[in-house]
Coordinates of C-alpha atoms and ligand atoms in Angstrom, one line a residue:
X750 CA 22.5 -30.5 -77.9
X751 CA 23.9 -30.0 -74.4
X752 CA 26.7 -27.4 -73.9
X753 CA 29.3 -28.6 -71.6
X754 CA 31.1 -25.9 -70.2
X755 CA 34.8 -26.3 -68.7
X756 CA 34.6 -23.5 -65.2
X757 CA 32.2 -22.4 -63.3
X758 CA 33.1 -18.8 -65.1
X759 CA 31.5 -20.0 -68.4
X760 CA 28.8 -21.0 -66.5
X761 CA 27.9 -18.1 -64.5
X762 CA 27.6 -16.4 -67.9
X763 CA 25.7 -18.8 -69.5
X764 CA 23.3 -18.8 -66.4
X765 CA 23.4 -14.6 -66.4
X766 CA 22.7 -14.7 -70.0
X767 CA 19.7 -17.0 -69.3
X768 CA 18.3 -15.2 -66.8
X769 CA 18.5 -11.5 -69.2
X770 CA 16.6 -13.1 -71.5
X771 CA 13.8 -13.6 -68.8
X772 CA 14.6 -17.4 -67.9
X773 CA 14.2 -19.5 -65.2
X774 CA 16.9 -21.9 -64.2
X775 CA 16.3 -25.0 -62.8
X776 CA 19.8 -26.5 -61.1
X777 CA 20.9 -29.7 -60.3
X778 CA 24.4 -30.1 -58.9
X779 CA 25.9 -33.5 -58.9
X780 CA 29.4 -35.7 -58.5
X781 CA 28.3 -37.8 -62.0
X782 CA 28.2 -41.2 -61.7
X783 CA 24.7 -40.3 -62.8
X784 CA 21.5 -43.1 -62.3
X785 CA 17.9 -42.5 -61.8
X786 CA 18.0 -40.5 -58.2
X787 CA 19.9 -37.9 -60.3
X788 CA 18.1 -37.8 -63.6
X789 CA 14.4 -37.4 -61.5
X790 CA 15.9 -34.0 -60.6
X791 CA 16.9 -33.0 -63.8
X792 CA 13.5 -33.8 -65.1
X793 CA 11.4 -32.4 -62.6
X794 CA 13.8 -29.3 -63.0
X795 CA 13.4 -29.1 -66.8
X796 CA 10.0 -29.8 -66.3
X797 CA 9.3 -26.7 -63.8
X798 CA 12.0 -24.1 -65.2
X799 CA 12.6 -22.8 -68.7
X800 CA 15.7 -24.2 -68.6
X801 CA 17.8 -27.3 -66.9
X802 CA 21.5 -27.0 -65.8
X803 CA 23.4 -29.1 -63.8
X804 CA 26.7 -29.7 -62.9
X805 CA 29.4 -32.8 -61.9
X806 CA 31.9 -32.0 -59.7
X807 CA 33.7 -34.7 -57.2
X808 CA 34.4 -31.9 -54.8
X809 CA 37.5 -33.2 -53.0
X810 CA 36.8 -30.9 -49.8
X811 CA 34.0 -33.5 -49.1
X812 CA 35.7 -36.9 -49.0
X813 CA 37.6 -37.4 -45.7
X814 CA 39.0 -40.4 -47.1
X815 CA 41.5 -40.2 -50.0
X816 CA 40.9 -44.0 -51.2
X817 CA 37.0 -43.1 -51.5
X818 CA 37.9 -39.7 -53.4
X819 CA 39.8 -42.2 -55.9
X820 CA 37.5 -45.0 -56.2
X821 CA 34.3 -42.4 -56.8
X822 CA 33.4 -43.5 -60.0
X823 CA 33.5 -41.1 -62.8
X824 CA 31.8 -41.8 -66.0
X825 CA 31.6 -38.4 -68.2
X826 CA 30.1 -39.1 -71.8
X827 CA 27.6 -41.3 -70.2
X828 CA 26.9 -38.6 -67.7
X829 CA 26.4 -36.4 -70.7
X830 CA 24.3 -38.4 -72.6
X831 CA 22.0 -39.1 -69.8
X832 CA 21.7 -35.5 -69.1
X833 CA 21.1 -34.2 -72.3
X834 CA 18.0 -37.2 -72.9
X835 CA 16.9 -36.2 -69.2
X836 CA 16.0 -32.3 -70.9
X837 CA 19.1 -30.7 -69.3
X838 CA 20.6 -27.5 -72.0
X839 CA 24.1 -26.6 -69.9
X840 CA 26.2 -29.0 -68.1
X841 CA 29.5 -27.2 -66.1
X842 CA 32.2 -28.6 -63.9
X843 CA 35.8 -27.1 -63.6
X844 CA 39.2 -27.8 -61.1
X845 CA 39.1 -27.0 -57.7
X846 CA 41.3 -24.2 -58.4
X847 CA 39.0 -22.6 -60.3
X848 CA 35.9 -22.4 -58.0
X849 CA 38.2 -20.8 -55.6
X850 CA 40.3 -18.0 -57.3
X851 CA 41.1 -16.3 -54.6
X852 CA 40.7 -17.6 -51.6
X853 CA 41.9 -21.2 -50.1
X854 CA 40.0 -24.0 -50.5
X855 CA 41.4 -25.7 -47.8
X856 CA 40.6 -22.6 -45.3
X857 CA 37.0 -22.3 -46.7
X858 CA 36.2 -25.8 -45.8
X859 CA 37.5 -25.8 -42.2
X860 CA 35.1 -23.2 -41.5
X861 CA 32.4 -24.3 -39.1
X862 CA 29.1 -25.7 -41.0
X863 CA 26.9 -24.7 -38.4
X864 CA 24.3 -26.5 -36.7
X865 CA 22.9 -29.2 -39.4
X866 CA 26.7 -30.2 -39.2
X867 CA 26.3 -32.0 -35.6
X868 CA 26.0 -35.1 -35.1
X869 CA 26.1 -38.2 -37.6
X870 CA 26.8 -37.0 -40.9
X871 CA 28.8 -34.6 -39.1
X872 CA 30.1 -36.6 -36.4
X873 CA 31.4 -39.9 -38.4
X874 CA 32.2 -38.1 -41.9
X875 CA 34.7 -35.2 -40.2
X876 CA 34.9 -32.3 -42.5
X877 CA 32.7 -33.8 -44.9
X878 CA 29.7 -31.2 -44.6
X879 CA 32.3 -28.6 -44.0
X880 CA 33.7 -29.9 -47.4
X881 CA 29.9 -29.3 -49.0
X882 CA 29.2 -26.1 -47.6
X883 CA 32.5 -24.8 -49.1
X884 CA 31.4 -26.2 -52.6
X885 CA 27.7 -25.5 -52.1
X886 CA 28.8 -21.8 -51.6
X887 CA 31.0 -21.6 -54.8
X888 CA 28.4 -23.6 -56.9
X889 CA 25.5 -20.9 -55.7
X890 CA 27.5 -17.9 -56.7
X891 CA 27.8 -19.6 -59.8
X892 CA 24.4 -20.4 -60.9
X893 CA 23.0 -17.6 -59.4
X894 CA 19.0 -17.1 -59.0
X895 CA 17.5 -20.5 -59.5
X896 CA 15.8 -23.2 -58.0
X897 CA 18.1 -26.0 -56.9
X898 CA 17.2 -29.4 -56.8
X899 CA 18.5 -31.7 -53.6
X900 CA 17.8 -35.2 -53.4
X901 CA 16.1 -36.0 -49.3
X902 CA 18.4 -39.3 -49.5
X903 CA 21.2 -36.8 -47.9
X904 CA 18.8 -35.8 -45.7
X905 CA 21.7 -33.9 -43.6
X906 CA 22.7 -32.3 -46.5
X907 CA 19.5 -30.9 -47.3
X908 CA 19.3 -29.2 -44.2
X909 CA 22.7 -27.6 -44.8
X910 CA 22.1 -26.3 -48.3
X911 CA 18.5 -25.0 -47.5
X912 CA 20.2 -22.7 -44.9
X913 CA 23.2 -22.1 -47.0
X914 CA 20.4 -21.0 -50.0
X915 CA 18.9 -18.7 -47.3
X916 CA 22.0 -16.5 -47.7
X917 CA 21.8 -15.7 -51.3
X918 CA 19.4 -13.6 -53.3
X919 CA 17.0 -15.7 -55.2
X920 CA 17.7 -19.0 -54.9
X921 CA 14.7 -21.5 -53.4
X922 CA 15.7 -25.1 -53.1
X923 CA 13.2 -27.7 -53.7
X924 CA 13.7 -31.3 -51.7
X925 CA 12.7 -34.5 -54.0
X926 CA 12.2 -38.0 -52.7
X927 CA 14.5 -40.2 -53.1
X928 CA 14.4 -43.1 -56.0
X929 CA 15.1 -47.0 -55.6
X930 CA 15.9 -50.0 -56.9
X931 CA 12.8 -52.2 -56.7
X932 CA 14.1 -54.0 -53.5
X933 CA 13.6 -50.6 -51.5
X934 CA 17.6 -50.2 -52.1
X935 CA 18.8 -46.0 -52.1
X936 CA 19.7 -45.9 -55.5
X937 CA 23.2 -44.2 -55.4
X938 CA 26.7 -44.2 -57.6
X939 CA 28.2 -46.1 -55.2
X940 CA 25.7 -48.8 -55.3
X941 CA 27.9 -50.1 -58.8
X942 CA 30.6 -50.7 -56.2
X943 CA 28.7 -53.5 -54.7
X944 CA 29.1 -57.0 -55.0
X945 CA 26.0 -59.5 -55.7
X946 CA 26.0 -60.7 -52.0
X947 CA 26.2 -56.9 -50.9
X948 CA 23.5 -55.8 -53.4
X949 CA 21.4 -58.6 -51.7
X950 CA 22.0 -57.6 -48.0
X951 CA 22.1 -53.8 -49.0
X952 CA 18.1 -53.8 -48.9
X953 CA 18.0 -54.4 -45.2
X954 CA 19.0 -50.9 -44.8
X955 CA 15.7 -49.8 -45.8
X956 CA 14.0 -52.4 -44.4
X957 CA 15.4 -51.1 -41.3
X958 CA 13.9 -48.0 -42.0
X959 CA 10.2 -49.3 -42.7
X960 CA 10.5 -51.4 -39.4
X961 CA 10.9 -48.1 -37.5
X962 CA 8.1 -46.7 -39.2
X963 CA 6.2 -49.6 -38.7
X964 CA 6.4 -49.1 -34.6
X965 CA 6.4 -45.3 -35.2
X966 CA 2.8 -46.1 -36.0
X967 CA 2.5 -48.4 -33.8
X968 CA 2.9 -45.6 -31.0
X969 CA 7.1 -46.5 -30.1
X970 CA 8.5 -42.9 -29.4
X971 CA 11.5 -43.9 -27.6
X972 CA 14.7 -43.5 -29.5
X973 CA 16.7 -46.4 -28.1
X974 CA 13.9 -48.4 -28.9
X975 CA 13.5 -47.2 -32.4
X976 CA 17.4 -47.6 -32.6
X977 CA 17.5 -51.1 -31.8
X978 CA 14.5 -52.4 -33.9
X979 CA 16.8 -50.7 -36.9
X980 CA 19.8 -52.3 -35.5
X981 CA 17.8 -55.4 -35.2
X982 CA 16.8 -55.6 -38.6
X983 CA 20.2 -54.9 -40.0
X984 CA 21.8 -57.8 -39.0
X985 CA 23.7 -59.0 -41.3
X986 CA 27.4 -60.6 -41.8
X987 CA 27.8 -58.8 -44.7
X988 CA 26.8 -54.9 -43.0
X989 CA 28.4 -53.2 -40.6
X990 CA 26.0 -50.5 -39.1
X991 CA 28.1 -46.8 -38.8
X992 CA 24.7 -45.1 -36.7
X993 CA 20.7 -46.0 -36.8
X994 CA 19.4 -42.8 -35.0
X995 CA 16.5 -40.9 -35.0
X996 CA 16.3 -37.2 -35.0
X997 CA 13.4 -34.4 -34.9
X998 CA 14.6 -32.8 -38.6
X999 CA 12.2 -29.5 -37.2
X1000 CA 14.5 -29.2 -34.6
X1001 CA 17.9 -30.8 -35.2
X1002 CA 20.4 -32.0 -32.3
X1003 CA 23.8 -33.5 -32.2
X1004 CA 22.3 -36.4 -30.4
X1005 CA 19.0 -38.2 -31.0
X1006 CA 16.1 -36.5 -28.6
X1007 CA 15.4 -39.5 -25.8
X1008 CA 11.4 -39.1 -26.2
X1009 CA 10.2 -38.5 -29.3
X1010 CA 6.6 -37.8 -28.6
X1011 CA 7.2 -33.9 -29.3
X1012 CA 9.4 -33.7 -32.4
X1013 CA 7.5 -32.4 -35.3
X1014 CA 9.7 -34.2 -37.9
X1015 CA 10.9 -37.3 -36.6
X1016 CA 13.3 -39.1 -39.1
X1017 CA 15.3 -42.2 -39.1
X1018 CA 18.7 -42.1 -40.5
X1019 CA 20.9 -44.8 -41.2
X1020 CA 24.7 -45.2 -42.3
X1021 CA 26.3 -48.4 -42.9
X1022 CA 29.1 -50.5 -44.2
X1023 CA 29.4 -52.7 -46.9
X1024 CA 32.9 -53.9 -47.1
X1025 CA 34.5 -50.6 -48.5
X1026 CA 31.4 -49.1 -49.2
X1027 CA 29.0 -46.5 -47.1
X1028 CA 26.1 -46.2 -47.8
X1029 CA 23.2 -43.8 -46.2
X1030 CA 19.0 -43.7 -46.2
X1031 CA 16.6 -42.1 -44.7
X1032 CA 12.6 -42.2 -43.7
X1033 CA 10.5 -40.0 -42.2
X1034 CA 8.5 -41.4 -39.5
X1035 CA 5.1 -40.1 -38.3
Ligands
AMP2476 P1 25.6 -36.8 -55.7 O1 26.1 -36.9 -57.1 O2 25.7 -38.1 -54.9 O3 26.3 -35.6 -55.0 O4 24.1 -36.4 -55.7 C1 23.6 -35.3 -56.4 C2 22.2 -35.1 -56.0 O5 21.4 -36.2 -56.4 C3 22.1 -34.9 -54.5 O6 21.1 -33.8 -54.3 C4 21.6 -36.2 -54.0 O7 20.8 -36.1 -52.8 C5 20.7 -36.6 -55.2 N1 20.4 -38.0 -55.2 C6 21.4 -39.0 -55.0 N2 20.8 -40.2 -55.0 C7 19.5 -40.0 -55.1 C8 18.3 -40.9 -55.2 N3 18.4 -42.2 -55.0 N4 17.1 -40.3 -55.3 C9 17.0 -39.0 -55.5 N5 18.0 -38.1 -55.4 C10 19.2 -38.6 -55.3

């Protein structure tokens, strides 16, 4: 049976307890809504950990947008369930109030989130990664030494919590590829938000991505050019593009390098509209 604990106090027991007894914890941190994406992490972090955690949490630092915040869809017993058939043994979540004690939420997430904060994610999304570096921080402290698991579809994300992880003792985060629907679709919670004509035009998002990858190897290294086969591809009444950029993730910039013909890790990343709902994706090139 899965415990579900109420507070990231009972949890950092549970997880200290864990660890006494010579365990390794394998953590998954989540906003529910749980599909597939999420339960590969759990699984791969049952599978390499004694034990599984994870928590749900719609962190309310990270939505710049009260009318998201609201409509994020929250579904708890199922979330449960899912977790507990995906091998996880301690589920936690708690009130804002009581990941930060002390100190002010509000001031802890108008801190600056450093340089994997600039630029898209950062730049259309204000406060947003401020929002999940404040959460990231509390939810670290609260786990303790672990391996987390991040999911490379918030690629930005991942950037921010592997240095964030850097600042603790013993935690190592593990990046895991992201899962689809069988028409190349992101799988994410906000995908149930989606009409049928949405779900329909939502794949072009990723057939964006393959097209760039497609003239990646074709030799294109020029980021405009790369940015308006993506563009190109998106077309679409139904989608409104936010930013199709490129960046060099082994050396990350506000604004997409021009040439690309150095960059040891160049990526695509999209963000886009459908009606109400954003959704993002990523691909490495090269
Ligand atoms: P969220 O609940 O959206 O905060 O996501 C919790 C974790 O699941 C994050 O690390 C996400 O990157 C990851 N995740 C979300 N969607 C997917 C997906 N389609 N494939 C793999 N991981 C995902």
């Amino acid at each position: 049976m899965i415990e579900s604990l109420s507070g990231p106090r009972r949890a950092k027991v549970w997880c200290d307890n864990a660890r006494a007894r010579g365990l390794r914890i394998g953590y998954v941190p989540t906003m529910g809504a749980l599909h597939r994406g999420h339960l590969s992490l759990v699984e791969r972090a049952a599978r390499e950990n004694d034990l599984a955690c994870a928590s749900i949490f719609v962190n309310p630092l990270q939505f710049e947008r009260a009318d998201d915040l609201q409509k994020y869809p929250r579904d708890e017993a199922r979330d449960h369930a899912l977790l507990e058939q995906a091998g996880c043994a301690m589920v936690y979540g708690g009130a804002l109030a009581q990941f930060f004690p002390r100190d002010d939420a509000a001031a802890a997430a108008a801190r600056d989130a450093g340089k994997f904060a600039r630029g898209l994610e950062g730049k259309f999304r204000r406060g947003h990664l401020q929002g999940v570096r404040a959460i990231v921080e509390k939810l670290f402290a609260t786990v303790g030494a672990c391996t987390a698991y991040f999911g490379e579809k918030d690629f930005q994300q991942c950037l921010l919590v592997q240095e964030i992880a850097a600042e603790f003792d013993g935690i190592d985060v593990t990046v895991c590829a992201c899962v689809r629907e069988e028409s190349g679709l992101a799988m994410s919670s906000r995908n149930r938000r989606l009409s049928d004509a949405q779900l329909r035009a939502a794949p072009k998002i990723y057939q964006a991505l393959c097209a760039a990858q497609s003239a990646w190897r074709d030799g294109e290294r020029d980021s405009a050019a790369l940015e308006k086969i993506m563009r190109a591809q998106m077309q679409d009444a139904l989608i409104q593009i936010e930013y199709a950029e490129v960046r060099d993730a082994a050396n990350w910039s506000e604004h997409a390098p021009p040439d690309l013909r150095n960059a040891g890790q160049p990526r695509a990343l999209i963000a886009a509209y459908l009606g109400a709902v954003r959704l993002i994706d990523n691909a490495a090139l090269g």
